[in-house]
mmCIF file of C-alpha atoms in Angstrom:
data_model
loop_
_atom_site.group_PDB
_atom_site.id
_atom_site.type_symbol
_atom_site.label_atom_id
_atom_site.label_comp_id
_atom_site.label_asym_id
_atom_site.label_seq_id
_atom_site.Cartn_x
_atom_site.Cartn_y
_atom_site.Cartn_z
ATOM 1 C CA MET A 1 127.721 65.090 94.149
ATOM 2 C CA GLY A 2 125.420 64.428 91.243
ATOM 3 C CA LYS A 3 124.017 66.144 88.192
ATOM 4 C CA VAL A 4 120.374 67.182 88.020
ATOM 5 C CA LEU A 5 118.585 68.107 84.784
ATOM 6 C CA THR A 6 116.196 71.038 84.940
ATOM 7 C CA PHE A 7 113.396 72.184 82.662
ATOM 8 C CA GLY A 8 110.953 75.066 82.271
ATOM 9 C CA ILE A 9 110.663 77.303 85.320
ATOM 10 C CA ALA A 10 113.095 75.045 87.234
ATOM 11 C CA LYS A 11 115.797 75.813 84.668
ATOM 12 C CA GLU A 12 115.293 79.522 85.281
ATOM 13 C CA ILE A 13 115.321 79.091 89.069
ATOM 14 C CA THR A 14 118.487 76.981 89.132
ATOM 15 C CA GLY A 15 120.225 78.945 86.406
ATOM 16 C CA GLY A 16 121.148 76.100 84.073
ATOM 17 C CA GLY A 17 119.875 73.055 82.211
ATOM 18 C CA VAL A 18 122.151 70.839 84.314
ATOM 19 C CA VAL A 19 123.181 71.680 87.873
ATOM 20 C CA ASP A 20 125.621 69.986 90.252
ATOM 21 C CA VAL A 21 123.994 69.088 93.556
ATOM 22 C CA PRO A 22 126.051 67.879 96.544
ATOM 23 C CA PHE A 23 124.197 64.785 97.691
ATOM 24 C CA GLU A 24 125.424 61.484 99.117
ATOM 25 C CA ASN A 25 124.753 58.221 97.326
ATOM 26 C CA GLY A 26 121.759 56.504 98.879
ATOM 27 C CA ILE A 27 119.847 59.708 99.575
ATOM 28 C CA THR A 28 116.094 59.260 99.127
ATOM 29 C CA ALA A 29 114.166 61.148 96.468
ATOM 30 C CA GLY A 30 112.345 62.934 99.295
ATOM 31 C CA GLY A 31 115.671 63.901 100.863
ATOM 32 C CA LEU A 32 117.019 65.196 97.559
ATOM 33 C CA ARG A 33 113.842 67.182 97.050
ATOM 34 C CA THR A 34 114.332 68.870 100.449
ATOM 35 C CA LEU A 35 118.015 69.530 99.637
ATOM 36 C CA LEU A 36 117.047 71.115 96.311
ATOM 37 C CA GLN A 37 114.463 73.316 98.034
ATOM 38 C CA SER A 38 117.047 74.571 100.520
ATOM 39 C CA THR A 39 119.622 75.172 97.770
ATOM 40 C CA TYR A 40 117.098 76.895 95.489
ATOM 41 C CA PRO A 41 114.413 78.403 97.785
ATOM 42 C CA ARG A 42 112.335 79.634 94.841
ATOM 43 C CA LEU A 43 111.450 75.984 94.133
ATOM 44 C CA LYS A 44 109.203 76.274 97.208
ATOM 45 C CA GLU A 45 107.114 78.888 95.374
ATOM 46 C CA LEU A 46 106.098 76.387 92.705
ATOM 47 C CA LYS A 47 102.660 74.790 92.759
ATOM 48 C CA SER A 48 104.492 71.454 92.981
ATOM 49 C CA PHE A 49 107.535 69.712 91.602
ATOM 50 C CA ALA A 50 108.452 66.088 91.145
ATOM 51 C CA LEU A 51 111.746 64.318 90.634
ATOM 52 C CA ALA A 52 112.341 61.856 87.854
ATOM 53 C CA VAL A 53 114.989 59.148 88.192
ATOM 54 C CA ASN A 54 116.135 57.432 85.002
ATOM 55 C CA GLY A 55 113.106 58.759 83.138
ATOM 56 C CA GLU A 56 110.429 57.669 85.639
ATOM 57 C CA TYR A 57 108.623 59.680 88.297
ATOM 58 C CA ALA A 58 110.333 58.927 91.617
ATOM 59 C CA VAL A 59 108.570 57.992 94.848
ATOM 60 C CA ALA A 60 109.661 59.683 98.088
ATOM 61 C CA ASP A 61 111.494 56.716 99.647
ATOM 62 C CA GLN A 62 113.315 55.714 96.460
ATOM 63 C CA LEU A 63 117.115 55.598 96.825
ATOM 64 C CA ILE A 64 119.253 57.665 94.465
ATOM 65 C CA ASN A 65 122.841 57.345 93.289
ATOM 66 C CA ASP A 66 124.989 59.825 91.402
ATOM 67 C CA THR A 67 125.006 57.511 88.377
ATOM 68 C CA ASP A 68 121.226 57.931 88.001
ATOM 69 C CA GLU A 69 119.783 60.439 85.554
ATOM 70 C CA ILE A 70 117.899 62.818 87.823
ATOM 71 C CA ALA A 71 115.552 65.576 86.688
ATOM 72 C CA ILE A 72 113.442 68.238 88.377
ATOM 73 C CA ILE A 73 109.927 68.092 86.897
ATOM 74 C CA PRO A 74 108.069 71.331 87.640
ATOM 75 C CA PRO A 75 104.285 71.401 87.001
ATOM 76 C CA VAL A 76 103.798 70.118 83.455
ATOM 77 C CA SER A 77 101.792 72.168 80.966
ATOM 78 C CA GLY A 78 101.826 70.395 77.623
ATOM 79 C CA GLY A 79 98.925 70.268 75.214
ATOM 80 C CA MET B 20 106.997 42.948 54.870
ATOM 81 C CA LEU B 21 105.024 43.574 58.046
ATOM 82 C CA MET B 22 101.766 41.625 57.840
ATOM 83 C CA ASN B 23 98.572 42.759 59.489
ATOM 84 C CA GLY B 24 98.578 41.526 63.077
ATOM 85 C CA ASP B 25 102.345 41.256 63.412
ATOM 86 C CA ASN B 26 104.061 43.425 65.988
ATOM 87 C CA LYS B 27 100.647 44.527 67.151
ATOM 88 C CA SER B 28 101.379 47.035 69.897
ATOM 89 C CA VAL B 29 103.941 48.874 67.771
ATOM 90 C CA SER B 30 101.751 49.136 64.688
ATOM 91 C CA MET B 31 98.772 50.339 66.765
ATOM 92 C CA THR B 32 100.561 53.372 68.200
ATOM 93 C CA ASP B 33 102.556 56.265 66.810
ATOM 94 C CA ILE B 34 104.205 58.624 69.305
ATOM 95 C CA ARG B 35 106.319 61.573 68.270
ATOM 96 C CA ILE B 36 107.815 64.822 69.504
ATOM 97 C CA SER B 37 108.809 67.221 66.759
ATOM 98 C CA ASP B 38 110.088 70.750 66.370
ATOM 99 C CA LEU B 39 108.491 70.905 62.912
ATOM 100 C CA PRO B 40 104.853 71.728 62.054
ATOM 101 C CA LEU B 41 102.410 68.831 62.417
ATOM 102 C CA ASN B 42 100.421 67.642 59.409
ATOM 103 C CA ILE B 43 96.832 66.882 60.392
ATOM 104 C CA GLN B 44 95.957 64.929 57.252
ATOM 105 C CA SER B 45 98.926 62.587 57.537
ATOM 106 C CA CYS B 46 97.916 61.851 61.159
ATOM 107 C CA ILE B 47 94.363 61.003 60.086
ATOM 108 C CA ASP B 48 95.682 58.885 57.224
ATOM 109 C CA TRP B 49 97.900 56.937 59.649
ATOM 110 C CA VAL B 50 95.055 55.964 62.009
ATOM 111 C CA GLN B 51 92.553 55.272 59.206
ATOM 112 C CA SER B 52 91.882 51.589 58.538
ATOM 113 C CA PRO B 53 89.099 49.488 57.020
ATOM 114 C CA GLU B 54 88.317 48.085 60.497
ATOM 115 C CA SER B 55 87.524 51.531 61.927
ATOM 116 C CA GLY B 56 84.127 53.185 61.777
ATOM 117 C CA GLY B 57 85.219 56.444 63.355
ATOM 118 C CA ILE B 58 88.236 58.628 64.014
ATOM 119 C CA ASP B 59 88.315 61.096 66.888
ATOM 120 C CA VAL B 60 90.898 63.865 66.560
ATOM 121 C CA PHE B 61 91.914 66.352 69.236
ATOM 122 C CA LEU B 62 93.900 69.366 68.056
ATOM 123 C CA GLY B 63 95.433 71.746 70.538
ATOM 124 C CA THR B 64 95.757 75.241 69.066
ATOM 125 C CA VAL B 65 97.641 78.268 70.334
ATOM 126 C CA ARG B 66 95.153 80.773 71.783
ATOM 127 C CA ASN B 67 95.650 84.524 71.345
ATOM 128 C CA ALA B 68 95.036 85.571 74.965
ATOM 129 C CA THR B 69 95.081 84.337 78.569
ATOM 130 C CA LYS B 70 93.105 86.182 81.244
ATOM 131 C CA GLY B 71 92.866 89.213 78.994
ATOM 132 C CA ARG B 72 96.608 89.377 78.238
ATOM 133 C CA LYS B 73 97.492 89.202 74.559
ATOM 134 C CA VAL B 74 99.707 86.208 73.742
ATOM 135 C CA GLN B 75 102.461 86.815 71.191
ATOM 136 C CA HIS B 76 103.591 83.203 70.947
ATOM 137 C CA LEU B 77 104.191 80.064 73.014
ATOM 138 C CA GLU B 78 107.428 78.216 73.633
ATOM 139 C CA PHE B 79 107.322 74.469 74.337
ATOM 140 C CA GLU B 80 110.124 72.533 75.997
ATOM 141 C CA ALA B 81 110.189 68.755 76.584
ATOM 142 C CA TYR B 82 112.259 66.271 78.568
ATOM 143 C CA GLU B 83 112.125 64.233 75.417
ATOM 144 C CA PRO B 84 113.013 60.635 76.380
ATOM 145 C CA MET B 85 110.710 60.736 79.404
ATOM 146 C CA ALA B 86 107.968 62.571 77.498
ATOM 147 C CA ILE B 87 108.011 59.887 74.786
ATOM 148 C CA ALA B 88 107.893 57.176 77.473
ATOM 149 C CA GLU B 89 104.929 58.843 79.239
ATOM 150 C CA MET B 90 103.095 59.314 75.924
ATOM 151 C CA LYS B 91 103.649 55.600 75.195
ATOM 152 C CA LYS B 92 102.183 54.740 78.597
ATOM 153 C CA ILE B 93 99.069 56.731 77.684
ATOM 154 C CA ALA B 94 98.736 54.965 74.331
ATOM 155 C CA ASP B 95 99.227 51.551 75.975
ATOM 156 C CA ALA B 96 96.618 52.395 78.637
ATOM 157 C CA VAL B 97 94.180 53.447 75.913
ATOM 158 C CA ILE B 98 94.656 50.143 74.099
ATOM 159 C CA ALA B 99 94.157 48.222 77.360
ATOM 160 C CA LYS B 100 91.002 50.156 78.345
ATOM 161 C CA TRP B 101 89.104 50.662 75.078
ATOM 162 C CA PRO B 102 88.526 48.669 71.881
ATOM 163 C CA VAL B 103 90.450 51.048 69.645
ATOM 164 C CA ASN B 104 92.398 50.109 66.531
ATOM 165 C CA LYS B 105 95.014 52.851 66.384
ATOM 166 C CA ILE B 106 96.158 55.831 68.423
ATOM 167 C CA LEU B 107 98.592 58.571 67.449
ATOM 168 C CA ILE B 108 99.979 61.214 69.810
ATOM 169 C CA TYR B 109 102.221 63.961 68.414
ATOM 170 C CA HIS B 110 103.512 66.991 70.311
ATOM 171 C CA ARG B 111 105.473 70.017 69.124
ATOM 172 C CA THR B 112 108.409 71.715 70.791
ATOM 173 C CA GLY B 113 109.877 75.144 70.141
ATOM 174 C CA LYS B 114 108.224 78.442 69.308
ATOM 175 C CA LEU B 115 104.594 78.350 68.107
ATOM 176 C CA ALA B 116 102.548 81.260 66.813
ATOM 177 C CA VAL B 117 98.850 81.888 67.522
ATOM 178 C CA GLY B 118 96.781 79.332 65.603
ATOM 179 C CA GLU B 119 99.557 76.757 65.306
ATOM 180 C CA ILE B 120 99.029 73.198 66.577
ATOM 181 C CA PRO B 121 101.085 72.033 69.590
ATOM 182 C CA VAL B 122 99.368 68.656 69.964
ATOM 183 C CA ILE B 123 97.454 66.149 67.837
ATOM 184 C CA ILE B 124 95.775 63.049 69.222
ATOM 185 C CA ALA B 125 93.973 60.809 66.751
ATOM 186 C CA VAL B 126 92.122 57.649 67.768
ATOM 187 C CA ALA B 127 90.452 55.210 65.389
ATOM 188 C CA ALA B 128 87.970 52.604 66.602
ATOM 189 C CA ALA B 129 85.223 50.402 65.221
ATOM 190 C CA HIS B 130 82.655 52.560 67.048
ATOM 191 C CA ARG B 131 82.656 56.227 68.002
ATOM 192 C CA GLY B 132 82.100 55.824 71.756
ATOM 193 C CA ALA B 133 85.488 54.250 72.349
ATOM 194 C CA ALA B 134 87.207 56.757 70.069
ATOM 195 C CA PHE B 135 85.707 59.760 71.893
ATOM 196 C CA ASP B 136 86.384 58.374 75.378
ATOM 197 C CA ALA B 137 89.940 57.284 74.564
ATOM 198 C CA CYS B 138 90.814 60.608 72.943
ATOM 199 C CA ARG B 139 89.503 62.539 75.952
ATOM 200 C CA TYR B 140 91.460 60.315 78.334
ATOM 201 C CA ALA B 141 94.627 60.716 76.266
ATOM 202 C CA ILE B 142 94.655 64.526 76.191
ATOM 203 C CA ASP B 143 93.575 64.839 79.840
ATOM 204 C CA THR B 144 96.322 62.442 80.967
ATOM 205 C CA LEU B 145 98.946 64.055 78.718
ATOM 206 C CA LYS B 146 98.299 67.364 80.457
ATOM 207 C CA GLU B 147 98.838 65.724 83.864
ATOM 208 C CA THR B 148 101.802 63.410 83.319
ATOM 209 C CA VAL B 149 103.891 64.178 80.232
ATOM 210 C CA PRO B 150 106.984 66.297 80.995
ATOM 211 C CA ILE B 151 106.393 69.097 78.510
ATOM 212 C CA TRP B 152 106.246 72.751 79.517
ATOM 213 C CA LYS B 153 104.840 75.816 77.816
ATOM 214 C CA LYS B 154 105.780 79.421 78.300
ATOM 215 C CA GLU B 155 103.305 82.106 77.305
ATOM 216 C CA VAL B 156 105.077 85.149 75.904
ATOM 217 C CA PHE B 157 103.053 88.345 76.220
ATOM 218 C CA GLU B 158 103.847 91.834 74.971
ATOM 219 C CA ASP B 159 104.864 92.793 78.512
ATOM 220 C CA GLY B 160 106.327 89.625 79.995
ATOM 221 C CA GLU B 161 106.298 85.848 80.006
ATOM 222 C CA VAL B 162 104.907 83.086 82.217
ATOM 223 C CA TRP B 163 105.585 79.342 82.553
ATOM 224 C CA VAL B 164 102.027 78.022 82.508
ATOM 225 C CA ALA B 165 100.763 76.380 85.734
ATOM 226 C CA ALA B 166 104.120 76.799 87.503
ATOM 227 C CA HIS B 167 102.823 78.833 90.426
ATOM 228 C CA PRO B 168 99.665 78.449 92.559
#
């Protein structure tokens, strides 16, 4: 179980700025992404979304632990 | 006292996220230096309509620590790629009315070519990589910009 920060449209989809997600330590970022999509199917409607781990964009095979700061990054739209 | 040339990468860049109005003149003053022959400034401004729908205001949200880190990466890349003297990137959060300024990028260089190119790169990259989101609030609804295909 770990905490995932959410922003923008992802906050609305998941219903909170921080959500608890039941994942095992050592899951890959790609695996967590799939788990999030099955838990919150509306994430699949987004143009894209990335995961950030400890403030950096994650790559798909990166391993994640529940002590990491994890965030869902929906399509950015600053500027 | 910090002498010219000390702590170079820090003194060449100024990165900020603020929920208060941005002051254009103070940004220009910060990048101005005797070594620079030109300053290129990009101002984002809140537009009054999107696809014919009247915008009431925008709301900006940031994942602040990561947004600052990504903005720093842009400034560092600018300094590595172009002969610029100073770059400043400021972004607003919160509720902004039509005409207000969500983003200021100011680049000072000895010659204008580098300043123009670096400024263009900085705003284009910011829009692709920096975790900041804007919601357009219309009279009859609201939309997170770029969220859906």
